[in-house]
CSV table of C-alpha atoms and ligand atoms in Angstrom, one decimal:
chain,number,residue,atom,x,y,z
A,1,UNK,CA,176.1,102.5,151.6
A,2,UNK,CA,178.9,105.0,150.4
A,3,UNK,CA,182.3,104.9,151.7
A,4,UNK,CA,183.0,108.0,151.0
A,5,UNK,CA,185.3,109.7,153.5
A,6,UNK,CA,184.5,113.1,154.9
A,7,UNK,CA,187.8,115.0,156.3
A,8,UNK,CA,186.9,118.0,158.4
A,9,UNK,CA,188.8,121.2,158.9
A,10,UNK,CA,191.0,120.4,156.0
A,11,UNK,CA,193.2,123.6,155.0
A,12,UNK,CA,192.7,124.9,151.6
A,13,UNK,CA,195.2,127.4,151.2
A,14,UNK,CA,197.8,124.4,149.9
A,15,UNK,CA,194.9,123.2,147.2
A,16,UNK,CA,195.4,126.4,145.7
A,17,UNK,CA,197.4,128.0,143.8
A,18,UNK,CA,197.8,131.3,145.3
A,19,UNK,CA,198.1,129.8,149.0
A,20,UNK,CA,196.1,132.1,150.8
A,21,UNK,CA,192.7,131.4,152.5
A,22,UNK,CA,191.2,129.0,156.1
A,23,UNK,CA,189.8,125.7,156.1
A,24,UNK,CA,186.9,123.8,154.7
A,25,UNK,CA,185.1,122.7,157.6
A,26,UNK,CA,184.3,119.3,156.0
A,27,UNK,CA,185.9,118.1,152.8
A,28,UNK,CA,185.7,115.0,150.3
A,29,UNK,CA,186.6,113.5,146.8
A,30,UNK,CA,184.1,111.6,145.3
A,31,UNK,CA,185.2,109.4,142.9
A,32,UNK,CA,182.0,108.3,140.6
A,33,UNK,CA,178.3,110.2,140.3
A,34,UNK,CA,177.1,107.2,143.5
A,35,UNK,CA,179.8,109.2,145.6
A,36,UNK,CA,179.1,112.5,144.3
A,37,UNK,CA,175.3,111.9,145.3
A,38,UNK,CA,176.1,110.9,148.7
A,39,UNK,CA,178.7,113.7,149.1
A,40,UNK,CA,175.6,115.9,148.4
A,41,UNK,CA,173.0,113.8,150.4
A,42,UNK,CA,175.5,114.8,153.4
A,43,UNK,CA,174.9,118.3,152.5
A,44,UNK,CA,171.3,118.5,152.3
A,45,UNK,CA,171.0,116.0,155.8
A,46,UNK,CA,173.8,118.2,157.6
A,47,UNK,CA,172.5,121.4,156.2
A,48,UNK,CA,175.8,122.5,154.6
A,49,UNK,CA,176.6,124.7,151.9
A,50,UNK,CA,178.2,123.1,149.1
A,51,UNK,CA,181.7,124.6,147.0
A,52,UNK,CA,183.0,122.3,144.4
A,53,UNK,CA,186.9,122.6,144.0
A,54,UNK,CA,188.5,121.4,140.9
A,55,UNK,CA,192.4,122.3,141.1
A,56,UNK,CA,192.2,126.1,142.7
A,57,UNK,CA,193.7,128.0,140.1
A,58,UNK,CA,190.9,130.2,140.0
A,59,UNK,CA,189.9,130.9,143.2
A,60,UNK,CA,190.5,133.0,146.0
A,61,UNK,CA,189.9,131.8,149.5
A,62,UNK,CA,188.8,133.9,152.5
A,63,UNK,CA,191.3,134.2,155.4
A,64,UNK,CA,188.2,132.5,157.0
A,65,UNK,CA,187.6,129.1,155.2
A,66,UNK,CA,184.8,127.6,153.8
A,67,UNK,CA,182.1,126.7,156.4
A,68,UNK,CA,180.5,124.0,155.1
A,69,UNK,CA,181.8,121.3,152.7
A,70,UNK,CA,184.0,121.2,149.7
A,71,UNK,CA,183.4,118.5,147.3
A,72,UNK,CA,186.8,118.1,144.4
A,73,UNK,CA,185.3,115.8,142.0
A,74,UNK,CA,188.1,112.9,141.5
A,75,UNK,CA,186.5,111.5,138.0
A,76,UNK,CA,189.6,110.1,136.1
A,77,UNK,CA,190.1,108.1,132.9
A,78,UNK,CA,190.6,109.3,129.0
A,79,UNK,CA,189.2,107.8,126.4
A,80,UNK,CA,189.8,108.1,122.7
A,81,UNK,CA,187.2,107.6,119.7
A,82,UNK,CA,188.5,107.9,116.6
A,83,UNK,CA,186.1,108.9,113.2
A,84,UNK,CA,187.4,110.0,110.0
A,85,UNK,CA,189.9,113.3,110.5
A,86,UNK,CA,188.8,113.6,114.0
A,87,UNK,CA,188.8,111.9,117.3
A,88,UNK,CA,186.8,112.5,120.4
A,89,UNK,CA,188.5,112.3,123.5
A,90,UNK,CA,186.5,112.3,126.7
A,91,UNK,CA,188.5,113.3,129.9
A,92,UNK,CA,187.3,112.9,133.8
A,93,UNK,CA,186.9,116.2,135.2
A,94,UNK,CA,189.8,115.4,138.3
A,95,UNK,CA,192.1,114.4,135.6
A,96,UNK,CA,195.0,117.5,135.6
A,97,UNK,CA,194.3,119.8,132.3
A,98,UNK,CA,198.1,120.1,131.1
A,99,UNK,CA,198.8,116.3,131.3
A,100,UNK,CA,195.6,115.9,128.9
A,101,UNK,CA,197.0,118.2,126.6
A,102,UNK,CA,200.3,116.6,126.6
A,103,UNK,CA,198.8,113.2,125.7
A,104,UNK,CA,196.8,114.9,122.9
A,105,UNK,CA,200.1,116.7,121.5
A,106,UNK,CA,202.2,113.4,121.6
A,107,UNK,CA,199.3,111.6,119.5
A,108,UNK,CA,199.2,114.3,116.9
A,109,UNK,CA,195.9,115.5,118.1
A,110,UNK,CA,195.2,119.2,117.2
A,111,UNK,CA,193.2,121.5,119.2
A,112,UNK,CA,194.1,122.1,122.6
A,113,UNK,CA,198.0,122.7,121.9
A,114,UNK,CA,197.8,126.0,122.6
A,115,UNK,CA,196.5,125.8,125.6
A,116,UNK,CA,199.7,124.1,127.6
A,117,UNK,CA,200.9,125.3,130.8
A,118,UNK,CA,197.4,126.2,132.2
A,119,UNK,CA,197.1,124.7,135.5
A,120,UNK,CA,194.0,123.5,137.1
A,121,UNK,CA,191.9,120.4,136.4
A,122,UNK,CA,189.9,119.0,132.7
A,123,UNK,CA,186.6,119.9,134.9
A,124,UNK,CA,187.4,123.8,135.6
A,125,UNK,CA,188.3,124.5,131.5
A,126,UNK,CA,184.4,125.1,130.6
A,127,UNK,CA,183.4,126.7,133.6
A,128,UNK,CA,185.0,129.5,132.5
A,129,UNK,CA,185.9,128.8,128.9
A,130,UNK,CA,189.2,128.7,129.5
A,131,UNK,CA,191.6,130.5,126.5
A,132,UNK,CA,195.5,131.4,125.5
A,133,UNK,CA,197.1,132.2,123.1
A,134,UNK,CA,194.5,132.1,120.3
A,135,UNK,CA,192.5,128.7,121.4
A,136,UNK,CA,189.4,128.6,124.0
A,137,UNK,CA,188.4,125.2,124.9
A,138,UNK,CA,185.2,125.9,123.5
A,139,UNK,CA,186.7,125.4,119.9
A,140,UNK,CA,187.4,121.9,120.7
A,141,UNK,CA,184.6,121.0,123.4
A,142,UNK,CA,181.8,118.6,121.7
A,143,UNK,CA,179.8,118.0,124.9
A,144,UNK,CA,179.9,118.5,128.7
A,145,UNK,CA,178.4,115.9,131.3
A,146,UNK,CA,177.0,117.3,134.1
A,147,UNK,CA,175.6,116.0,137.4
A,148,UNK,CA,172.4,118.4,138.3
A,149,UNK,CA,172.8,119.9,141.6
A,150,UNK,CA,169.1,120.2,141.9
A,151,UNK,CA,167.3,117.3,140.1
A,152,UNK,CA,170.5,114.5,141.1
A,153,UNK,CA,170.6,113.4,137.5
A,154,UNK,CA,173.1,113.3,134.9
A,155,UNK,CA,173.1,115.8,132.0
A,156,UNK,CA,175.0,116.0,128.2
A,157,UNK,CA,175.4,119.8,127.5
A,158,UNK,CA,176.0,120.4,123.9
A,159,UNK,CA,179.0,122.9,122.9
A,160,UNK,CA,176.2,125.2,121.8
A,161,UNK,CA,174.2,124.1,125.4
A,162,UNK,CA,177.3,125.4,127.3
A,163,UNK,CA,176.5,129.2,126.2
A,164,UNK,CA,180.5,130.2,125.7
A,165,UNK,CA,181.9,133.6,125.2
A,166,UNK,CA,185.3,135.2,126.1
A,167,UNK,CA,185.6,133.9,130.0
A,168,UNK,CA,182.3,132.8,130.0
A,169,UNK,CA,179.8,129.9,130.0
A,170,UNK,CA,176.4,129.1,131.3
A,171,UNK,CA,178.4,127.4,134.6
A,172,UNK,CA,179.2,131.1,135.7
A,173,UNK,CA,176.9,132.8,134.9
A,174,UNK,CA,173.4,131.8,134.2
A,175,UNK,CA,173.5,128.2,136.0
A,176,UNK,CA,176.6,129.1,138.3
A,177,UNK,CA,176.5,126.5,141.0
A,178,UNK,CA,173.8,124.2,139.3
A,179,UNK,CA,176.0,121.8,137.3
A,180,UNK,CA,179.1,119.4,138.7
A,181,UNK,CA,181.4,118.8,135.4
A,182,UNK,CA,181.9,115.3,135.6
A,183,UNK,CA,183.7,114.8,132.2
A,184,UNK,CA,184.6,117.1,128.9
A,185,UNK,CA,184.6,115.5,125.4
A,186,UNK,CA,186.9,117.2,122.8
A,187,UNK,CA,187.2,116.5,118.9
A,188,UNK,CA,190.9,117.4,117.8
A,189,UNK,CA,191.8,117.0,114.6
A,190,UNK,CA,194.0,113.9,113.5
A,191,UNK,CA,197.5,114.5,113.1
A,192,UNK,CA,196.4,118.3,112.7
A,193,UNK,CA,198.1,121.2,112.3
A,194,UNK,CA,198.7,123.6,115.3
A,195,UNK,CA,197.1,127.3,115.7
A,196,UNK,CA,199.2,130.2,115.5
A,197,UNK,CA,197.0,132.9,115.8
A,198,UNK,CA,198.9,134.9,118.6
A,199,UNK,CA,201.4,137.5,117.9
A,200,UNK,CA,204.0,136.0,120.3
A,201,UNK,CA,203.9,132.4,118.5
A,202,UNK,CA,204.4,134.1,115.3
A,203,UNK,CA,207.3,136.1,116.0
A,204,UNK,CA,208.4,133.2,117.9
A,205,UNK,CA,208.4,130.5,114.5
A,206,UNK,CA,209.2,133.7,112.1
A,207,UNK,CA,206.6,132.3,109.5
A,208,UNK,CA,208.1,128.9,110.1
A,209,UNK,CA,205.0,126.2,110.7
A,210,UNK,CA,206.4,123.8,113.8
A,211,UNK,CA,204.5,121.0,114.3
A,212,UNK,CA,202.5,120.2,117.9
A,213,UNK,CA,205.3,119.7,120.0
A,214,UNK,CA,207.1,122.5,119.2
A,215,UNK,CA,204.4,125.0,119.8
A,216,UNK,CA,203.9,122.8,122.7
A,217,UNK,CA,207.0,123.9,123.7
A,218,UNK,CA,207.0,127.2,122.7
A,219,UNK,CA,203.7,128.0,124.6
A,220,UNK,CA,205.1,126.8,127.7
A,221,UNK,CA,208.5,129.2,127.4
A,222,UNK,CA,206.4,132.1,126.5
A,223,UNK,CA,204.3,131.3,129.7
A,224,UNK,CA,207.4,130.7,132.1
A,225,UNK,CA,209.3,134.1,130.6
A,226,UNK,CA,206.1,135.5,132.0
A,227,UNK,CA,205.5,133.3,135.8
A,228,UNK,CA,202.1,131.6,133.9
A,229,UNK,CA,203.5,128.4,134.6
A,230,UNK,CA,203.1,127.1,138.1
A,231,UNK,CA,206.9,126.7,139.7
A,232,UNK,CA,207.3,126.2,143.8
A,233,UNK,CA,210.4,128.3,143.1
A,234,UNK,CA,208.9,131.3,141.5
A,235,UNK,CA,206.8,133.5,143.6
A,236,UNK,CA,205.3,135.1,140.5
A,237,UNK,CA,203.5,132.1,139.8
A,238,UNK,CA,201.8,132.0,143.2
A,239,UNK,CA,199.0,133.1,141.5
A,240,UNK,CA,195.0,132.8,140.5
A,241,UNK,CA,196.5,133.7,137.0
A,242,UNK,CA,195.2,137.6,135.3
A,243,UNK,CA,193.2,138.2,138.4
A,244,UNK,CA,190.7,140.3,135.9
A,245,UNK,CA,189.4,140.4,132.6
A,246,UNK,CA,189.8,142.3,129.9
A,247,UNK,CA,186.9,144.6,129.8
A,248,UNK,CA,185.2,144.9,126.5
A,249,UNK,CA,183.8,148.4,125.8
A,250,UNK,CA,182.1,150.3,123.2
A,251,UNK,CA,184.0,152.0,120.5
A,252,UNK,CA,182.8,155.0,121.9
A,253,UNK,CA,183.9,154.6,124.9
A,254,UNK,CA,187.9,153.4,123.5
A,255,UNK,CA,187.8,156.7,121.7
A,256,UNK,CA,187.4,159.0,124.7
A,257,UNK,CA,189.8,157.6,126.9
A,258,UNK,CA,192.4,157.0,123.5
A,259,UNK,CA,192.0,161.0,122.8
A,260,UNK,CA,192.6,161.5,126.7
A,261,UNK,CA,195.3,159.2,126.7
A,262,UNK,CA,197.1,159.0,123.6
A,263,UNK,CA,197.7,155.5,122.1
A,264,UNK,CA,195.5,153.2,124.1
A,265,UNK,CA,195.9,149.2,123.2
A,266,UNK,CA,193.1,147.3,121.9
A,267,UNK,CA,191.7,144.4,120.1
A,268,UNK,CA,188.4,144.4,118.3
A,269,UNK,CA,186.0,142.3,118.8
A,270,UNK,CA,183.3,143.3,116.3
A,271,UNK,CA,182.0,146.9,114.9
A,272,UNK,CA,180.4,148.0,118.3
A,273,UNK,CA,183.0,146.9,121.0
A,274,UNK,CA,186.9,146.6,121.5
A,275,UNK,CA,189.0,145.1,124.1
A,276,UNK,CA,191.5,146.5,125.9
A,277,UNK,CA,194.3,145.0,128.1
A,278,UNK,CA,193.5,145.2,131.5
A,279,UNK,CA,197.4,145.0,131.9
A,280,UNK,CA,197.6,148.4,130.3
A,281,UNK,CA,195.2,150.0,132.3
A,282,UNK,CA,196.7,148.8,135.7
A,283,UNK,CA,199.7,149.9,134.7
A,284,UNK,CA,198.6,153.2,133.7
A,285,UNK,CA,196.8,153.4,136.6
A,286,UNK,CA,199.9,153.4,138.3
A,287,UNK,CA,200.6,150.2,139.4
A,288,UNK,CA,204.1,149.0,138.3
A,289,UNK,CA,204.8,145.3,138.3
A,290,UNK,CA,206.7,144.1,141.2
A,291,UNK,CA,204.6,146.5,143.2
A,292,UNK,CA,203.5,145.5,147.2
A,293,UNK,CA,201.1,145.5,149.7
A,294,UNK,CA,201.8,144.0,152.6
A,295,UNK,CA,202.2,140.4,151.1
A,296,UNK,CA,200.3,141.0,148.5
A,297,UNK,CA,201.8,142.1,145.3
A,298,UNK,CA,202.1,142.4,141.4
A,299,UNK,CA,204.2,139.7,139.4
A,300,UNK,CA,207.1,141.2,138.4
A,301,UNK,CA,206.6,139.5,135.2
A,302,UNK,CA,203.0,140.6,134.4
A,303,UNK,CA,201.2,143.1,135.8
A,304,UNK,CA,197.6,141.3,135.3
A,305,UNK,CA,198.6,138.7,138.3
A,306,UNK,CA,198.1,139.2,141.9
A,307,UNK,CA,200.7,137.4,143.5
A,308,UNK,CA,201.4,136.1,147.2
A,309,UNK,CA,204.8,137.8,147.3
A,310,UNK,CA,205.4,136.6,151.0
A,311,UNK,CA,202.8,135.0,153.3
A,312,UNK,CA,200.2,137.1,151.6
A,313,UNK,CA,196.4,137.1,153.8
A,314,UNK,CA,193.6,136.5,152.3
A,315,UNK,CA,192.9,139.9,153.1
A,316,UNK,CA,195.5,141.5,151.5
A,317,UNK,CA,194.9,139.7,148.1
A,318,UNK,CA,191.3,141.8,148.6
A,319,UNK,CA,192.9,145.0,149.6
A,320,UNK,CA,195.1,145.0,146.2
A,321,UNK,CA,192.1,143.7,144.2
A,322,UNK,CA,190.5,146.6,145.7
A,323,UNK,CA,192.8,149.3,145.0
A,324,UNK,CA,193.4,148.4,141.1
A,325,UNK,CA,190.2,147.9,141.0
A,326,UNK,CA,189.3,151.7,142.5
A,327,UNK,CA,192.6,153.8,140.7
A,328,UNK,CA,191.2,152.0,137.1
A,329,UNK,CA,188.2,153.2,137.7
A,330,UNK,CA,189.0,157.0,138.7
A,331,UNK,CA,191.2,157.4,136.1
A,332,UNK,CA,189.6,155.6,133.6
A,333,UNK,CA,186.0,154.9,134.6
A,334,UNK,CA,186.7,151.2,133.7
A,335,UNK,CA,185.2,148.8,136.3
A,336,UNK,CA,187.9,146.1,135.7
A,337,UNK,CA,185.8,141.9,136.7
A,338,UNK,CA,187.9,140.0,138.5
A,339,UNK,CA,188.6,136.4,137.1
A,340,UNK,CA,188.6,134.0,139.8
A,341,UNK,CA,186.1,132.6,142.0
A,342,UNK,CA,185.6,134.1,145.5
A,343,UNK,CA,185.0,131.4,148.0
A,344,UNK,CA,183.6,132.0,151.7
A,345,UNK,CA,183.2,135.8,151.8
B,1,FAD,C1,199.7,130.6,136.8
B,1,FAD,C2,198.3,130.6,136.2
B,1,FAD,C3,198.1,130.8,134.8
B,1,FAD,C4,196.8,130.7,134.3
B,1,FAD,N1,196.6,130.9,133.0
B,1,FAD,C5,195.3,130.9,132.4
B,1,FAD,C6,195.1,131.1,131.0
B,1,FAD,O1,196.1,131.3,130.3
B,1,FAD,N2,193.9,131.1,130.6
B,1,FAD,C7,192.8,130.9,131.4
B,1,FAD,O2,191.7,130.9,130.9
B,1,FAD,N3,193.0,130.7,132.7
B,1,FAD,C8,194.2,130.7,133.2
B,1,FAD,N4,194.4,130.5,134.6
B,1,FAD,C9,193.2,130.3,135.5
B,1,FAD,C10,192.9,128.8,135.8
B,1,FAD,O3,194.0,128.0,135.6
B,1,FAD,C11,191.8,128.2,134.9
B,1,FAD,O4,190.6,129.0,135.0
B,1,FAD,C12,191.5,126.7,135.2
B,1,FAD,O5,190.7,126.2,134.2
B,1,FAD,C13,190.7,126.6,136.6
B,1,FAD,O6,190.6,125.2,136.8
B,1,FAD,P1,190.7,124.6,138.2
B,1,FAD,O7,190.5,123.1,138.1
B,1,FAD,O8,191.9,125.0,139.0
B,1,FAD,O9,189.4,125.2,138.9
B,1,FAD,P2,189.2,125.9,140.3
B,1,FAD,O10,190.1,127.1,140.4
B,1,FAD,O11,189.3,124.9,141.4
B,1,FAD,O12,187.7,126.4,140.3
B,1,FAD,C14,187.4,127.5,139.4
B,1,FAD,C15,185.8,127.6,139.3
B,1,FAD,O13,185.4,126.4,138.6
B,1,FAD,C16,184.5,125.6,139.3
B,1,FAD,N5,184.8,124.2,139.1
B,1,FAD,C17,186.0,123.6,139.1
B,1,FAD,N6,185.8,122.3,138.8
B,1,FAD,C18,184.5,122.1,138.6
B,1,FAD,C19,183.7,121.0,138.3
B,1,FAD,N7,184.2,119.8,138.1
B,1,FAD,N8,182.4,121.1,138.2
B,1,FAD,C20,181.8,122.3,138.4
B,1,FAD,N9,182.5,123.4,138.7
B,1,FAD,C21,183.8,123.3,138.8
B,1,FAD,C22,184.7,126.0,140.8
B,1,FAD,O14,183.6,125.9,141.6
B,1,FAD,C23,185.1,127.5,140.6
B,1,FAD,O15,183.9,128.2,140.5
B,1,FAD,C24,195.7,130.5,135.2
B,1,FAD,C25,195.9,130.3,136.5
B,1,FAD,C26,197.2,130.3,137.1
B,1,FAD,C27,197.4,130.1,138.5
């Protein structure tokens, strides 16, 4: 018999990271697959919808809650595997992402560098295949063990298996809700080299090559010029991060609205499609940064991230979503996807 504890009517605004949002009616933290199961035996005896939480920086709660029950896995450990010029290191999905990266940058490990400062949990980085400044996880991510929702068993999902793209994997899209991430293994490279592919990093080092640490350290400056590093102090950072994505269109379609619009941003992506920054078009849309609505606003420092400027709803988060989302779209006809997770609407 499980001791697992269920809490009930646990608020989930302070579990997040933009603060907003009701209770989960029942909530727990399983700590190994036994647990996880009977957190999910619960559900289907009691009848309760199921939303699994890793460290809500992605997600957006209603000014309602969750009603039914919100499982954050609590899988923790690291451990490293070394072979030739690589190692694999497997992390537990409740470890907390940017203290794995730290303990892969102080043992020389190459990889994930880049990716410092990102908030959330190990087990949130493939949902989404989560990327910065010129690294996704899913350069580094060797295989992803899942529990199955549907079958109870426990599953190894290749990197291939996983199905990444830009923001995306086969856990939201295709199989969203199926899979619980119970643990990511990554090969880095042994005392490797960092990446600095992004044009900040390399005006930053001036064609200097710093070693981990110091683009360790660089990353996370760049981030906190810009309120993308998580700080009680800094209302900017009470955040979900770029609420959308940057849309990738046609060529076609970057040429109509560049002729309409003069010089339009963009990156390419291959012969058929470009990207362009959806910072760009909510700005040209006319939404300056520091903008407000109610207490919902635009960072000050970066005009891809909804903010809770001051007691923000739920509701009002929505209502600025929705307005970006409409002006883009009129001026534009860009429908701009919003990047995190919408729970209990
Ligand atoms: C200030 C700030 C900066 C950010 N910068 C970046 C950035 O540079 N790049 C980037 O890609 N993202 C960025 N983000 C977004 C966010 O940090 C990442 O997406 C992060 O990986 C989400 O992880 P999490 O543990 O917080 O997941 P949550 O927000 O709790 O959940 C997000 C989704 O993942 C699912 N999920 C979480 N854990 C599990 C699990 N163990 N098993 C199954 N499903 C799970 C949830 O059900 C939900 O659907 C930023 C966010 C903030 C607030």
């Amino acid at each position: 018999m499980s001791d697992l504890i269920f809490e009930e009517n646990v608020p989930l605004a302070p579990l997040t990271t933009l603060k907003v949002g009701g209770p989960a009616r029942y909530f727990t933290e399983p700590r190994d697959v036994d647990e996880l199961r009977a957190a999910f035996e619960r559900s289907r005896a009691d009848d309760l919808k199921v939303f699994v939480l890793g460290g809500g920086s992605n997600v957006v709660v209603s000014d309602e809650g969750f009603d039914g029950l919100v499982i954050r896995p609590n899988f923790l450990g690291i451990a490293f595997e070394p072979g030739g010029d690589t190692t694999n290191v497997s992390a537990g999905a409740g470890e907390n992402w940017d203290e794995f990266v730290e303990t892969c940058v102080n043992k020389g490990l190459a990889g994930v560098e880049a990716l410092s400062g990102i908030p959330g949990l190990v087990g949130g980085t493939p949902i989404q295949n989560v990327g910065a400044y010129g690294q996704d996880v899913s350069g580094t991510i060797v295989a992803v063990d899942c529990y199955d929702r549907e079958t109870g068993s426990v599953e190894t999902f290749s990197n291939a298996a996983c199905g990444f793209k830009y923001r995306e994997s086969i856990f939201n899209t295709t199989h969203r809700d199926r899979y619980v991430v119970l643990k990511v293994t990554f090969r880095l490279v042994n005392d490797g080299r960092p990446t600095i592919a992004y044009r900040d990093l390399v005006q930053h080092f001036a064609g200097r090559e710093p070693d981990l640490t110091e683009l360790r350290a660089a990353v996370l400056a760049i981030r906190r010029s810009k309120s993308m590093v998580l700080n009680a102090n800094d209302p900017n950072s009470r955040s979900a991060g770029s609420f959308f994505k940057n849309p990738i269109v046609d060529r076609a379609i970057y040429e109509t609205i560049a002729a309409k619009f003069g010089q339009v941003p963009m990156f390419p992506i291959d012969d058929t499609f470009v990207k362009i920054p959806a910072a760009w078009l909510i700005e040209n849309a006319g939404f300056e940064k520091g903008a407000r609505l109610g207490g919902a606003g635009i960072s000050s420092r970066h005009p891809l991230a909804i903010i809770n400027a001051d007691g923000a709803s739920a509701g009002e988060i929505i209502a600025l979503k929705d307005a970006i989302q409409e002006e883009v779209g009129k001026k534009f006809s860009i429908f701009l996807t919003p990047e995190p997770v919408f729970v209990g609407f």
